[in-house]
Short mmCIF file of C-alpha atoms and ligand atoms in Angstrom, two decimals:
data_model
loop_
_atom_site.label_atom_id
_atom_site.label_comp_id
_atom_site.label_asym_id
_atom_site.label_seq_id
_atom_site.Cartn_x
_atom_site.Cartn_y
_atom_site.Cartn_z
CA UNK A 1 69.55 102.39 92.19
CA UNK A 2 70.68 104.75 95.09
CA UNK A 3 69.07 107.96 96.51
CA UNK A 4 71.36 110.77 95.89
CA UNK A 5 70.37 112.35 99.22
CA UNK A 6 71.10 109.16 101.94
CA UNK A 7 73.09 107.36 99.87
CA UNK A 8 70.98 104.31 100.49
CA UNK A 9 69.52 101.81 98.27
CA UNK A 10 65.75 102.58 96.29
CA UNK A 11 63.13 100.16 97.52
CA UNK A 12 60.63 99.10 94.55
CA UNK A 13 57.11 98.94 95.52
CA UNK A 14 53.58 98.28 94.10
CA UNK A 15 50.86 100.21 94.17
CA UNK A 16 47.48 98.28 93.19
CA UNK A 17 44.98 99.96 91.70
CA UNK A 18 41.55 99.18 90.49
CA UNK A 19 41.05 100.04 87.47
CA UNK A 20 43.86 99.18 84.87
CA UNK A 21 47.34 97.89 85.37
CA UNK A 22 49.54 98.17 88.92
CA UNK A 23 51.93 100.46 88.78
CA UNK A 24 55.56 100.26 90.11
CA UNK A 25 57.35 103.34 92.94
CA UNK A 26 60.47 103.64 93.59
CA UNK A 27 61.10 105.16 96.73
CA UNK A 28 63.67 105.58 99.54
CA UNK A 29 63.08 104.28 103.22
CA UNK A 30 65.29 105.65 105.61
CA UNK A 31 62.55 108.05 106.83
CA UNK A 32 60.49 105.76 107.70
CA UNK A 33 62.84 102.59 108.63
CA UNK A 34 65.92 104.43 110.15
CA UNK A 35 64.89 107.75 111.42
CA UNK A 36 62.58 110.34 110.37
CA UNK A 37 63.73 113.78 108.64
CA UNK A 38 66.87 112.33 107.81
CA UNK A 39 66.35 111.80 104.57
CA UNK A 40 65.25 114.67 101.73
CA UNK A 41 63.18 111.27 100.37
CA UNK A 42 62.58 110.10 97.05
CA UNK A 43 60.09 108.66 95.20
CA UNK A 44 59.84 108.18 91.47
CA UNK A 45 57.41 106.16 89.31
CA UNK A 46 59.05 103.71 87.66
CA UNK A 47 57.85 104.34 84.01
CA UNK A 48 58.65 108.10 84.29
CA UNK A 49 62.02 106.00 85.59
CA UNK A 50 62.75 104.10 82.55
CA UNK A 51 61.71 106.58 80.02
CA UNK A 52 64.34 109.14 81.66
CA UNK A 53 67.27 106.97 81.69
CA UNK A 54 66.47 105.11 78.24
CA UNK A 55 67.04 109.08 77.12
CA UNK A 56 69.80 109.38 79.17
CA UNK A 57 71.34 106.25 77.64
CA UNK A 58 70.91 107.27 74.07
CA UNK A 59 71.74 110.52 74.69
CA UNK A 60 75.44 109.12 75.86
CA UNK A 61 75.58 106.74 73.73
CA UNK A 62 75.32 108.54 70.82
CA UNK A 63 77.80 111.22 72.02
CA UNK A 64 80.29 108.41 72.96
CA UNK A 65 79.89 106.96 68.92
CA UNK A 66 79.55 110.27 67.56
CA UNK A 67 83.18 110.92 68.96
CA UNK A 68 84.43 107.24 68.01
CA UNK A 69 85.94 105.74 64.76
CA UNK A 70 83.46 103.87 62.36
CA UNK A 71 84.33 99.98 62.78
CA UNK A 72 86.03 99.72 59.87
CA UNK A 73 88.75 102.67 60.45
CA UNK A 74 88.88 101.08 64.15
CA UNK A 75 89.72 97.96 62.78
CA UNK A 76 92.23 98.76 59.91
CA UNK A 77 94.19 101.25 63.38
CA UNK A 78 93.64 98.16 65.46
CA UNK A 79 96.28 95.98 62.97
CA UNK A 80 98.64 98.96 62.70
CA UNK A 81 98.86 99.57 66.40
CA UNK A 82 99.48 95.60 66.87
CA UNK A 83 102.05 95.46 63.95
CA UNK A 84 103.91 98.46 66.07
CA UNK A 85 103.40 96.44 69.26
CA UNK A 86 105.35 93.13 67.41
CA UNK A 87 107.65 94.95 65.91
CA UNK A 88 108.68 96.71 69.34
CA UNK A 89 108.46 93.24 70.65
CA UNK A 90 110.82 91.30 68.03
CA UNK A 91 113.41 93.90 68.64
CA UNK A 92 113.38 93.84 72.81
CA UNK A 93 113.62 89.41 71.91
CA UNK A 94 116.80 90.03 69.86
CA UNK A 95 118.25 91.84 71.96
CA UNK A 96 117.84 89.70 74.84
CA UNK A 97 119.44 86.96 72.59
CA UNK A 98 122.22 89.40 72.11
CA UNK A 99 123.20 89.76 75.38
CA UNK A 100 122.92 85.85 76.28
CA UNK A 101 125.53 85.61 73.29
CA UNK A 102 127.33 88.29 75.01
CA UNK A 103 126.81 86.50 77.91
CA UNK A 104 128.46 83.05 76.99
CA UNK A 105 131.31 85.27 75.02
CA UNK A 106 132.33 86.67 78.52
CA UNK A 107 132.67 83.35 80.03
CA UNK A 108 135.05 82.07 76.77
CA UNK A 109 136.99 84.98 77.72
CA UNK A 110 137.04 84.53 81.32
CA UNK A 111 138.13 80.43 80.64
CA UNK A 112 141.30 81.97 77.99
CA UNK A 113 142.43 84.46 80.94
CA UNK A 114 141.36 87.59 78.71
CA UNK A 115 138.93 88.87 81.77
CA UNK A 116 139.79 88.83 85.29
CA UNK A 117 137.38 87.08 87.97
CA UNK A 118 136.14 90.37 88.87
CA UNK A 119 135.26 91.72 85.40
CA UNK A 120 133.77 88.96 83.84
CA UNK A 121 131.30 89.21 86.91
CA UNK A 122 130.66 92.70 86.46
CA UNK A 123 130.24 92.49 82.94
CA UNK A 124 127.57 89.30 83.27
CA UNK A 125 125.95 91.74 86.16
CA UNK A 126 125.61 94.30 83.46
CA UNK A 127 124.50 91.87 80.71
CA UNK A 128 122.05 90.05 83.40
CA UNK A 129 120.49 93.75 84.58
CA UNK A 130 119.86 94.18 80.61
CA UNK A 131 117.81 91.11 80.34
CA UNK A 132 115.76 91.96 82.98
CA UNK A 133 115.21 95.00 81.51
CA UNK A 134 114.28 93.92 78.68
CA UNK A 135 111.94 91.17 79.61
CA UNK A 136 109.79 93.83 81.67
CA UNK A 137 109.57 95.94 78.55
CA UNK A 138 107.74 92.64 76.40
CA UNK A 139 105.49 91.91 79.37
CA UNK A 140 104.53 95.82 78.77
CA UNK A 141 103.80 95.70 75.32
CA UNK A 142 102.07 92.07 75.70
CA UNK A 143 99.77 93.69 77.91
CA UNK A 144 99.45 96.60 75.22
CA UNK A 145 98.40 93.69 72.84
CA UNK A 146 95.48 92.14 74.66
CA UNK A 147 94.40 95.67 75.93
CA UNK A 148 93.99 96.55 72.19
CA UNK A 149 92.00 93.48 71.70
CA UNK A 150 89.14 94.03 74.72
CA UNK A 151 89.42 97.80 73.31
CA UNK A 152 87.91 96.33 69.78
CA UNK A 153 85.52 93.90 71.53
CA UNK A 154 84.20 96.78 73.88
CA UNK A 155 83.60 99.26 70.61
CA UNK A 156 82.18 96.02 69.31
CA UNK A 157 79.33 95.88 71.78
CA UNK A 158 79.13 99.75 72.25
CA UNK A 159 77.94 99.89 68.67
CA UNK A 160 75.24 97.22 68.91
CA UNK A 161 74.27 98.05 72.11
CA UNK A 162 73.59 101.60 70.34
CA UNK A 163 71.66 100.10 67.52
CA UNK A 164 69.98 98.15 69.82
CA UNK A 165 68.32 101.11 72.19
CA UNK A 166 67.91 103.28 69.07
CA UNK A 167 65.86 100.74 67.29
CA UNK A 168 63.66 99.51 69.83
CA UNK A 169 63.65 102.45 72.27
CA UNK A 170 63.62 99.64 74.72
CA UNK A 171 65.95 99.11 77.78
CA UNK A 172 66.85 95.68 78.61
CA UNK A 173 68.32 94.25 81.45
CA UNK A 174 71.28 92.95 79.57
CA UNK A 175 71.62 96.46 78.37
CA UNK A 176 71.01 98.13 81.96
CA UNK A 177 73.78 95.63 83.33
CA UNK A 178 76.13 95.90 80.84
CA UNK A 179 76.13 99.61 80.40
CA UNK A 180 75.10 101.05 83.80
CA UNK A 181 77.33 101.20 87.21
CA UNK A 182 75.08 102.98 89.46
CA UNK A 183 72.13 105.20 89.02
CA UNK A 184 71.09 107.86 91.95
CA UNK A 185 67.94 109.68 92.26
CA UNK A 186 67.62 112.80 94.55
CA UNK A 187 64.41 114.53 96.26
CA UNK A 188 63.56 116.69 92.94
CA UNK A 189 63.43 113.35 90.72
CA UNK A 190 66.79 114.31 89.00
CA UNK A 191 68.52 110.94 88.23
CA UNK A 192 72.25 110.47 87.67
CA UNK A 193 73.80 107.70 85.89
CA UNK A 194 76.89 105.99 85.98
CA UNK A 195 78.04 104.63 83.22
CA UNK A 196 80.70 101.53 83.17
CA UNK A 197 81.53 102.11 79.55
CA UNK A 198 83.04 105.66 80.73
CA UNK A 199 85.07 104.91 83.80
CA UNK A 200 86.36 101.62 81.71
CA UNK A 201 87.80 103.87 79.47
CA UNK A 202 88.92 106.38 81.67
CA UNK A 203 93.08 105.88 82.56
CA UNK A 204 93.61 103.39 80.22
CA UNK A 205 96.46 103.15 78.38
CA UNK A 206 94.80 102.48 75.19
CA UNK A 207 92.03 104.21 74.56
CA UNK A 208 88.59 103.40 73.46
CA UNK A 209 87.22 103.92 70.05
CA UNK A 210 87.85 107.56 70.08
CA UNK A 211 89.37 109.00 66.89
CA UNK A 212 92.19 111.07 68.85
CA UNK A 213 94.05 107.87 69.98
ZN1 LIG B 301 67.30 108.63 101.08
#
């Protein structure tokens, strides 16, 4: 938890009070531990706190499964886009066995004076450059693979952690740290949350659960 206006972490403080329970502050110090006025300052209760970002939460969490596949669908696109990824795979692996037949072809023709020194190397060059090729192209689509498994086990968890905070209205800490990157806070109590589950998805080759993959 930051303050929007220094930048500076919120310091969490008690405040006793007589009569019924303490309650919690959060507030930020650099005006009065680094130098006065240069802060805007913030201070914010810290049930008015969790009530405004358990909102927030739903609120994005909702939108973020409102725009994603059911489970099901997710699941059924998850084994079509991996069949595509194998069979992109098994046709980059035969061809790279092609060319190593091609390969030990040349050198039968080299050894029987069909080729010349010269083009049987520039032919295994060619052949070689191929295979490298090639072998970049399967490390690609292997990565493709395991992204499109952590993209099923991260719609996984979005869902529950959904059900979760709009059964029990509750935020945990296991929710908070899973779901939240940063939250800020400025002078007029506005707060701003960062979500991980949003700049996770964001650049990603494959997408998360939304339906336009
Ligand atoms: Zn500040």
């Amino acid at each position: 938890m930051f303050c929007a206006d220094c930048g500076r972490s919120l310091h969490r403080q008690r405040a006793e009070r007589k009569k019924g329970p303490d309650v919690y502050w959060f507030h930020c110090l650099t005006n009065s531990r680094v130098a006065k006025d240069s802060c805007k300052g913030v201070m914010m209760q810290e049930t008015e706190f969790i009530a405004t970002v358990t909102a927030i939460l739903e609120k994005e969490l909702s939108v973020a499964l409102g725009m994603s596949l059911p489970l099901f669908q997710l699941e059924a696109k998850q084994k079509k886009d991996k069949d595509r990824l194998k069979t992109q795979m098994s046709a980059r692996r035969q061809e790279t066995e092609k060319k190593r037949r091609l390969i030990r072809g040349l050198y039968e023709n080299f050894v029987q004076g069909i080729l010349t020194n010269e083009e049987y190397f520039e032919l295994k060059a060619d052949y070689e450059e191929s295979i490298r090729t090639l072998s970049g192209e399967i490390e690609a689509l292997e990565k493709d693979m395991d992204a499109l498994d952590s993209r099923l086990v991260r719609c996984r968890a979005m869902e529950k952690d959904a059900k979760s905070l709009t059964q029990d209205h509750a935020l945990t800490a296991e929710l908070i740290d899973r779901l939240i990157e940063r939250i800020e806070i400025d002078h007029e109590r506005n707060i701003h949350v960062t979500f991980r589950f949003k700049s996770e998805f964001q650049g990603k080759a494959v997408e998360p659960c939304t339906k336009n993959m």
